[in-house]
Coordinates of C-alpha atoms in Angstrom, one line a residue:
M23 CA 0.0 0.0 0.0
P24 CA 1.5 3.4 -0.9
N25 CA 2.6 5.5 2.1
K26 CA 0.3 8.4 1.3
I27 CA -2.8 6.2 1.1
R28 CA -1.8 4.5 4.3
G29 CA -1.4 7.8 6.1
M30 CA -4.8 9.0 4.9
L31 CA -6.5 5.8 6.0
L32 CA -5.0 6.3 9.5
V33 CA -6.8 9.6 9.6
V34 CA -10.1 8.0 8.6
F35 CA -9.7 5.3 11.3
A36 CA -8.9 7.9 13.9
L37 CA -12.3 9.5 13.1
V38 CA -14.3 6.4 14.0
P39 CA -14.3 6.9 17.8
F40 CA -15.4 10.5 17.3
L41 CA -18.2 9.5 15.0
F42 CA -19.5 7.0 17.6
A43 CA -19.1 9.6 20.3
A44 CA -21.1 12.1 18.3
A45 CA -23.9 9.7 17.7
A46 CA -24.1 8.9 21.4
H47 CA -23.9 12.6 22.2
A48 CA -26.9 13.3 19.9
A49 CA -29.0 10.8 21.8
E50 CA -28.1 12.3 25.2
T51 CA -28.6 16.1 24.6
T52 CA -30.5 17.9 27.4
D53 CA -31.2 21.5 28.3
I54 CA -28.2 23.3 29.7
V55 CA -29.8 26.8 29.9
N56 CA -32.8 27.4 32.1
P57 CA -34.3 30.7 30.8
N58 CA -37.2 30.7 33.3
Q59 CA -35.1 32.4 36.1
T60 CA -33.5 35.7 36.9
Y61 CA -30.5 35.1 34.7
T62 CA -27.3 36.4 36.2
Y63 CA -23.9 37.1 34.7
E64 CA -22.4 34.2 36.7
Q65 CA -25.1 31.7 35.5
M66 CA -24.6 32.8 31.9
T67 CA -20.8 32.4 32.2
E68 CA -21.2 28.9 33.6
D69 CA -23.7 28.0 30.9
I70 CA -21.5 29.3 28.1
R71 CA -18.6 27.1 29.4
Q72 CA -20.9 24.1 29.6
L73 CA -22.3 24.6 26.1
A74 CA -18.8 24.8 24.6
K75 CA -17.8 21.7 26.5
S76 CA -20.9 19.8 25.4
Y77 CA -20.6 20.9 21.7
P78 CA -16.9 21.4 21.0
E79 CA -17.3 21.0 17.2
L80 CA -20.1 23.5 17.1
I81 CA -19.6 26.2 19.8
E82 CA -16.6 28.3 20.8
Y83 CA -16.5 31.4 23.0
K84 CA -14.1 34.2 23.9
S85 CA -13.9 37.4 25.9
I86 CA -14.0 40.5 23.6
G87 CA -13.3 42.9 26.5
K88 CA -13.7 43.6 30.2
T89 CA -15.9 46.1 31.9
R90 CA -14.9 48.7 34.4
Y91 CA -15.4 46.2 37.2
G92 CA -13.6 43.3 35.6
R93 CA -16.5 41.3 34.1
D94 CA -15.8 39.6 30.8
I95 CA -18.0 40.5 27.8
W96 CA -18.5 37.1 26.3
A97 CA -19.0 36.3 22.6
V98 CA -20.2 32.8 21.6
R99 CA -19.9 31.4 18.1
L100 CA -22.5 28.8 17.0
G101 CA -22.0 27.1 13.7
T102 CA -19.2 26.5 11.2
G103 CA -20.3 28.4 8.2
D104 CA -18.3 31.1 6.4
A105 CA -21.1 33.7 6.4
K106 CA -21.4 35.4 9.8
V107 CA -24.2 37.3 11.6
L108 CA -24.2 39.0 15.0
V109 CA -26.9 38.7 17.7
N110 CA -26.5 40.8 20.9
A111 CA -28.5 41.4 24.0
S112 CA -28.6 43.3 27.3
H113 CA -27.2 46.6 26.2
H114 CA -29.5 47.8 28.9
A115 CA -29.3 46.5 32.5
R116 CA -33.0 46.0 33.2
E117 CA -33.5 44.3 29.9
W118 CA -31.7 41.1 30.9
M119 CA -34.5 38.8 29.7
T120 CA -33.0 39.4 26.2
T121 CA -30.0 37.4 27.5
N122 CA -32.4 34.6 28.6
L123 CA -33.7 34.5 25.0
V124 CA -30.4 34.4 23.1
M125 CA -28.8 31.9 25.5
N126 CA -31.8 29.6 25.0
M127 CA -31.4 30.0 21.3
I128 CA -27.8 28.8 21.5
D129 CA -28.9 25.8 23.6
Q130 CA -31.9 24.7 21.6
Y131 CA -30.2 25.3 18.2
A132 CA -27.2 23.2 19.3
Q133 CA -29.4 20.3 20.5
L134 CA -31.3 20.3 17.2
Y135 CA -28.1 20.4 15.2
V136 CA -26.7 17.2 16.7
R137 CA -30.0 15.5 16.3
N138 CA -30.2 16.6 12.6
G139 CA -33.5 18.3 13.5
A140 CA -35.4 21.3 12.3
M141 CA -37.3 24.3 13.7
N142 CA -40.3 25.6 11.8
G143 CA -39.0 23.9 8.7
R144 CA -35.4 25.3 9.0
A145 CA -32.9 22.4 9.1
L146 CA -30.3 23.3 11.7
Q147 CA -27.4 21.5 10.1
S148 CA -28.0 23.2 6.8
V149 CA -28.3 26.7 8.4
L150 CA -25.3 26.4 10.7
N151 CA -23.1 24.7 8.2
N152 CA -23.6 27.8 6.0
T153 CA -23.6 30.5 8.6
S154 CA -21.8 31.1 11.9
I155 CA -24.0 33.0 14.4
W156 CA -21.9 35.1 16.8
F157 CA -23.8 36.0 20.0
V158 CA -22.9 38.6 22.5
P159 CA -25.5 37.5 25.1
M160 CA -24.8 40.3 27.7
V161 CA -23.2 43.5 26.5
N162 CA -23.6 45.1 29.9
P163 CA -22.7 42.6 32.6
D164 CA -21.9 45.3 35.2
G165 CA -25.2 47.0 34.7
V166 CA -27.2 43.7 34.8
T167 CA -25.5 42.7 38.0
L168 CA -26.2 46.1 39.6
Q169 CA -29.9 45.9 38.5
Q170 CA -30.3 42.4 39.9
K171 CA -28.1 42.5 43.0
G172 CA -27.6 46.1 44.0
V173 CA -24.5 47.8 45.3
S174 CA -23.5 44.8 47.4
A175 CA -22.1 43.2 44.3
F176 CA -19.6 46.0 43.8
P177 CA -16.5 47.2 45.7
S178 CA -17.3 49.2 48.8
E179 CA -15.5 52.3 47.5
A180 CA -17.9 52.4 44.5
R181 CA -21.2 52.1 46.3
A182 CA -21.7 55.8 47.2
G183 CA -21.3 56.8 43.6
L184 CA -23.7 54.2 42.4
L185 CA -26.3 55.3 44.9
A186 CA -25.8 58.9 43.9
M187 CA -26.5 58.1 40.2
N188 CA -29.7 56.3 41.3
E189 CA -31.0 59.3 43.2
K190 CA -29.8 57.7 46.5
S191 CA -32.2 54.9 46.2
S192 CA -31.0 51.3 47.0
D193 CA -33.6 49.9 44.6
F194 CA -31.9 49.4 41.3
S195 CA -34.7 47.6 39.5
R196 CA -35.1 50.5 37.1
W197 CA -31.4 50.7 36.3
K198 CA -30.7 50.9 32.6
A199 CA -27.1 52.2 32.2
N200 CA -23.7 50.5 32.8
A201 CA -22.1 50.8 36.2
E202 CA -20.6 54.2 35.2
G203 CA -24.0 55.7 34.7
I204 CA -23.7 55.7 30.9
D205 CA -26.4 54.4 28.6
L206 CA -24.5 52.0 26.3
N207 CA -27.1 52.2 23.5
R208 CA -26.5 56.0 23.2
Q209 CA -22.7 55.6 22.9
Y210 CA -22.3 54.6 19.2
P211 CA -21.1 57.2 16.7
A212 CA -24.3 57.4 14.7
E213 CA -25.4 61.1 14.9
W214 CA -24.2 61.0 18.5
K215 CA -24.2 64.8 18.9
S216 CA -27.9 65.1 18.1
I217 CA -29.2 62.5 20.6
R218 CA -32.3 63.8 22.3
N219 CA -33.3 63.6 26.0
D220 CA -29.7 63.3 27.3
S221 CA -29.6 63.3 31.1
G222 CA -26.4 65.4 31.0
R223 CA -24.7 63.5 33.8
P224 CA -24.0 59.9 34.9
Y225 CA -27.5 58.6 35.7
Y226 CA -29.5 55.4 35.8
K227 CA -30.7 56.1 32.2
N228 CA -30.2 58.2 29.1
F229 CA -26.7 59.7 29.7
K230 CA -24.9 59.4 26.4
G231 CA -21.5 60.0 27.9
D232 CA -18.9 62.7 27.2
E233 CA -18.0 61.3 23.9
P234 CA -19.0 58.4 21.7
L235 CA -17.3 55.0 22.4
Q236 CA -16.3 56.2 25.8
T237 CA -17.1 52.9 27.5
A238 CA -15.2 49.6 27.4
E239 CA -18.4 47.8 26.4
T240 CA -19.1 49.9 23.3
K241 CA -15.4 49.9 22.3
A242 CA -15.5 46.1 22.5
M243 CA -18.6 45.8 20.4
V244 CA -17.3 48.1 17.6
A245 CA -14.0 46.3 17.5
F246 CA -15.6 42.9 17.5
T247 CA -18.1 43.8 14.8
K248 CA -15.3 45.0 12.6
E249 CA -13.4 41.7 13.3
V250 CA -16.4 39.4 12.6
D251 CA -17.6 41.5 9.6
P252 CA -21.2 40.2 9.9
D253 CA -23.7 40.5 7.0
M254 CA -26.6 41.2 9.3
E255 CA -27.2 42.0 13.0
L256 CA -30.0 41.6 15.5
S257 CA -29.8 43.7 18.7
Y258 CA -32.4 42.6 21.3
H259 CA -34.0 45.1 23.7
S260 CA -37.2 45.3 25.8
S261 CA -40.0 46.2 25.9
G262 CA -43.0 47.0 23.7
S263 CA -43.2 44.3 21.0
I264 CA -42.0 46.8 18.4
L265 CA -39.3 46.5 15.7
Y266 CA -36.7 49.1 14.7
W267 CA -35.1 48.5 11.3
N268 CA -34.2 51.8 9.6
F269 CA -31.6 54.5 10.3
H270 CA -31.1 56.8 7.3
T271 CA -31.1 53.6 5.2
L272 CA -29.7 54.3 1.8
D273 CA -32.3 54.2 -1.1
K274 CA -30.4 51.3 -2.7
N275 CA -30.9 49.2 0.4
L276 CA -34.4 50.2 1.3
E277 CA -36.3 47.5 -0.6
R278 CA -34.0 44.8 0.7
D279 CA -34.3 45.9 4.3
R280 CA -38.0 46.5 4.2
K281 CA -38.5 43.0 2.8
I282 CA -36.5 41.5 5.7
M283 CA -38.3 43.7 8.2
S284 CA -41.7 42.6 6.9
Q285 CA -40.7 38.9 7.3
V286 CA -39.5 39.5 10.9
A287 CA -42.7 41.4 11.7
A288 CA -44.8 38.6 10.4
M289 CA -42.8 36.0 12.4
T290 CA -42.8 37.8 15.7
G291 CA -46.0 39.9 15.5
Y292 CA -44.0 43.0 16.4
T293 CA -45.0 46.4 15.0
P294 CA -42.4 48.0 12.8
V295 CA -41.5 51.6 13.8
K296 CA -41.9 54.0 11.0
P297 CA -38.7 55.7 9.9
E298 CA -38.2 59.3 11.1
S299 CA -36.5 62.0 9.0
N300 CA -34.4 63.0 12.1
P301 CA -34.1 60.0 14.4
S302 CA -32.3 60.2 17.7
G303 CA -29.2 58.0 17.1
G304 CA -26.4 56.5 19.1
G305 CA -27.7 52.9 19.1
F306 CA -25.8 49.9 18.0
T307 CA -28.2 49.1 15.2
D308 CA -28.1 52.8 14.1
W309 CA -24.3 52.6 13.8
F310 CA -24.3 49.2 12.1
I311 CA -26.8 50.3 9.4
Q312 CA -25.0 53.6 8.9
S313 CA -21.4 52.4 8.9
L314 CA -21.7 49.0 7.1
G315 CA -24.9 49.6 4.9
R316 CA -26.1 46.1 5.9
P317 CA -29.5 45.1 7.5
G318 CA -29.8 45.6 11.2
L319 CA -32.8 45.0 13.5
T320 CA -33.7 46.0 17.0
P321 CA -36.7 44.0 18.3
E322 CA -38.2 45.2 21.6
I323 CA -39.4 42.0 23.2
G324 CA -42.4 41.6 25.5
R325 CA -45.3 43.8 26.3
Y326 CA -44.4 47.3 27.6
A327 CA -43.0 47.0 31.1
G328 CA -42.3 50.6 32.0
E329 CA -39.1 51.3 34.0
G330 CA -38.3 47.7 35.0
S331 CA -37.6 44.2 33.9
L332 CA -40.1 42.0 32.1
P333 CA -41.8 39.5 34.4
L334 CA -40.6 35.9 33.9
S335 CA -44.2 34.9 33.1
E336 CA -43.6 36.7 29.7
F337 CA -40.8 34.4 28.6
P338 CA -42.8 31.5 27.1
R339 CA -44.6 33.9 24.8
I340 CA -41.4 35.8 23.9
W341 CA -39.7 32.5 23.1
N342 CA -42.5 31.4 20.8
E343 CA -42.3 34.8 19.0
N344 CA -38.5 34.7 18.5
R345 CA -37.5 31.0 18.7
D346 CA -36.4 30.7 15.1
L347 CA -35.5 34.4 14.4
G348 CA -31.8 33.6 14.9
L349 CA -32.0 31.0 12.2
F350 CA -33.9 33.4 9.9
V351 CA -31.1 36.0 10.4
A352 CA -28.5 33.3 9.7
Q353 CA -30.2 32.3 6.4
Q354 CA -30.5 35.9 5.3
G355 CA -26.8 36.5 6.2
F356 CA -25.7 33.6 4.0
E357 CA -27.6 35.0 1.0
L358 CA -26.1 38.4 1.6
W359 CA -22.6 36.9 2.0
K360 CA -22.9 35.1 -1.3
E361 CA -23.8 38.3 -3.0
R362 CA -20.9 40.2 -1.4
I363 CA -18.0 37.7 -1.7
P364 CA -16.8 37.0 -5.2
V365 CA -15.9 33.5 -6.3
E366 CA -12.1 33.2 -6.9
Y367 CA -11.4 31.2 -10.0
K368 CA -7.9 29.7 -9.9
T369 CA -6.1 26.4 -9.2
F370 CA -5.8 25.4 -5.5
D371 CA -3.8 22.5 -4.2
L372 CA -6.2 21.3 -1.4
I373 CA -5.5 18.5 1.0
L374 CA -8.5 16.8 2.6
T375 CA -7.6 15.4 6.0
E376 CA -11.0 13.8 6.6
P377 CA -13.9 12.5 4.6
L378 CA -16.2 15.2 3.4
P379 CA -19.6 15.3 1.7
L380 CA -20.0 16.7 -1.8
Y381 CA -22.5 19.4 -2.7
S382 CA -23.9 20.4 -6.1
E383 CA -23.5 24.1 -5.1
A384 CA -21.6 26.1 -2.5
D385 CA -24.5 25.7 -0.2
S386 CA -25.0 23.0 2.5
R387 CA -28.6 22.7 1.5
N388 CA -27.6 21.0 -1.8
K389 CA -25.9 17.7 -0.9
A390 CA -24.9 15.6 -3.9
G391 CA -25.4 12.4 -2.0
A392 CA -21.7 11.3 -2.2
S393 CA -18.5 11.9 -0.3
L394 CA -14.8 12.2 -0.8
T395 CA -12.2 10.4 1.2
A396 CA -9.2 12.1 2.7
Q397 CA -6.8 12.9 -0.2
P398 CA -5.0 15.6 -2.1
L399 CA -7.1 17.4 -4.6
K400 CA -7.0 20.1 -7.3
A401 CA -9.7 22.7 -6.9
D402 CA -10.5 25.2 -9.7
A403 CA -12.7 27.7 -7.7
R404 CA -13.1 29.0 -4.1
L405 CA -15.9 30.8 -2.3
G406 CA -14.8 31.4 1.3
N407 CA -14.0 27.8 2.5
W408 CA -16.0 26.2 -0.3
F409 CA -13.8 24.6 -3.0
R410 CA -15.0 23.3 -6.4
V411 CA -13.4 20.0 -7.5
N412 CA -13.8 17.6 -10.4
T413 CA -15.4 14.3 -9.4
W414 CA -17.2 11.4 -11.0
L415 CA -20.3 13.4 -10.5
G416 CA -18.8 16.3 -12.5
K417 CA -17.9 19.6 -10.8
S418 CA -18.9 19.5 -7.2
W419 CA -18.2 21.5 -4.0
V420 CA -16.7 20.6 -0.7
H421 CA -16.7 22.7 2.5
V422 CA -13.5 22.6 4.6
N423 CA -13.6 24.4 7.9
K424 CA -9.8 24.8 8.1
P425 CA -8.4 24.4 4.6
L426 CA -5.0 22.9 4.2
L427 CA -3.5 24.3 1.0
G428 CA -0.2 23.1 -0.5
K429 CA 1.5 20.3 -2.3
I430 CA 2.7 17.1 -0.6
E431 CA 5.8 15.6 -2.2
V432 CA 6.6 11.9 -1.8
K433 CA 10.2 12.3 -0.8
E434 CA 12.3 10.1 1.6
S435 CA 14.9 12.0 3.6
K436 CA 16.8 12.0 6.9
I437 CA 15.9 14.8 9.2
E438 CA 18.1 15.8 12.1
L439 CA 16.0 17.1 15.1
T440 CA 18.3 19.2 17.2
E441 CA 15.8 20.1 19.9
D442 CA 12.6 18.8 21.4
T443 CA 10.1 18.7 18.6
R444 CA 6.4 18.5 18.7
M445 CA 4.5 16.0 16.5
Y446 CA 1.2 17.1 14.9
R447 CA -1.7 15.3 13.2
E448 CA -1.5 17.6 10.2
P449 CA 1.2 19.8 8.7
R450 CA 0.1 22.9 10.6
Q451 CA 0.5 24.1 14.2
S452 CA -3.3 24.5 14.7
S453 CA -3.8 20.8 14.4
G454 CA -3.7 18.4 17.4
I455 CA -0.3 17.8 19.1
L456 CA 0.3 14.1 19.4
S457 CA 3.5 14.1 21.4
E458 CA 7.0 15.3 21.5
L459 CA 10.3 13.9 20.2
S460 CA 13.6 14.3 21.8
P461 CA 16.6 15.3 19.7
Q462 CA 17.4 12.5 17.2
T463 CA 17.5 11.6 13.5
V464 CA 14.2 10.6 11.9
T465 CA 13.2 9.4 8.4
A466 CA 10.5 11.3 6.5
F467 CA 8.6 9.8 3.6
E468 CA 6.6 13.0 2.6
Q469 CA 7.3 16.7 2.7
M470 CA 5.2 19.8 2.5
E471 CA 7.3 23.0 2.6
D472 CA 9.1 22.8 6.0
W473 CA 6.9 20.0 7.3
Y474 CA 7.9 16.3 7.3
H475 CA 5.8 13.2 7.6
I476 CA 7.4 10.6 9.7
R477 CA 6.5 7.2 11.3
T478 CA 6.5 6.9 15.0
W479 CA 5.3 4.5 17.7
L480 CA 2.1 6.6 17.7
G481 CA 1.6 6.1 14.0
D482 CA 2.4 8.6 11.3
A483 CA 2.9 12.2 12.4
W484 CA 4.1 15.6 11.1
V485 CA 7.0 17.6 12.4
Q486 CA 8.1 21.1 11.4
V487 CA 11.8 21.7 10.9
K488 CA 12.8 25.2 9.9

């Protein structure tokens, strides 16, 4: 058997335990998030970690910044697709039920994905293989904690200032700002100077700050949005069952955005807010629409609750109204992404390190009913991480989450390892580390640039020698 085929087969066999584990996992999925509770920053953090642990191939998370009082602003990625959309919640402290909503989305979508299930006709695997949904479930963790727990959750030296911003009241149930008394959704540079009803000083609501992007939270959101480059965003607020969708939207985008808004209004039952000629800006959706020219929505969930949190009794109805809205946004984002990203037509040397299904188009909804084994390939077109290859079915597409591009040469050579050297599953440092070799001479049978394929007691492995 040729060495290259033998090496590829080892990769396939290594996948078998994972496939059995994934099948067992699919049968055992249960709820991690309990949205029917006062949902704290601490509970959210624990749930995010548990979700990532339970669905390692589907969910990842990271901190995109820290608040004034050291709380992480978590971002959670759900899905593996090239297109990206952004869903955020709890810009405002008393609106923490929006966090309950998006965290429940992450949990329920992940469960349905591993079961190959659907929600209202939307197949989870197709949606999340096309699009990655980035969630920021609690933009304002300091504010939420203050609203839920009061000043006892903050350092003693900060408490007098917090009470002063709350008109000396120890009841923070109406608190809307962050813990510096700044309204985060009045902090974005979208006609910031003309924002109406500014409190003029740090306060429990409506203070726009001394300048736009003054806060750690809004700086983090803008930087993260630029990093992710989402094709659509959804910014959850409460309350009133209304839907904001327009902020000086360009004429060329008006029909597109109105169509999306109409579909969301029909799904949720929320009333669209009519565009104003001189709207009061500063909101995240305002900035997103104005700076990127892409669709942005701000649903205000729940019946109007005045200056306070929505009662937990509202959650079942809110969930039914919004349960598949994240999936709809993901589908829209994929279509927008395909329009925006050009297909690159040139030859690519692509190495498949695992078996992958074939598709008739660069769209996970269009399976061709066949697969390719792990092997080197020539691709003649690329769209994101989709590659078009010639097969017995004709030109077909494969999607590779982490493409490995380059040529592997069959070349036997002696390699001198002069220091402790790590062994990898694939010829790249982001692949799994198998073990480490002490200084010695090894024999390689394949080479890819400065990577060498060797045989060891653990099986075939790659080492990098520069």
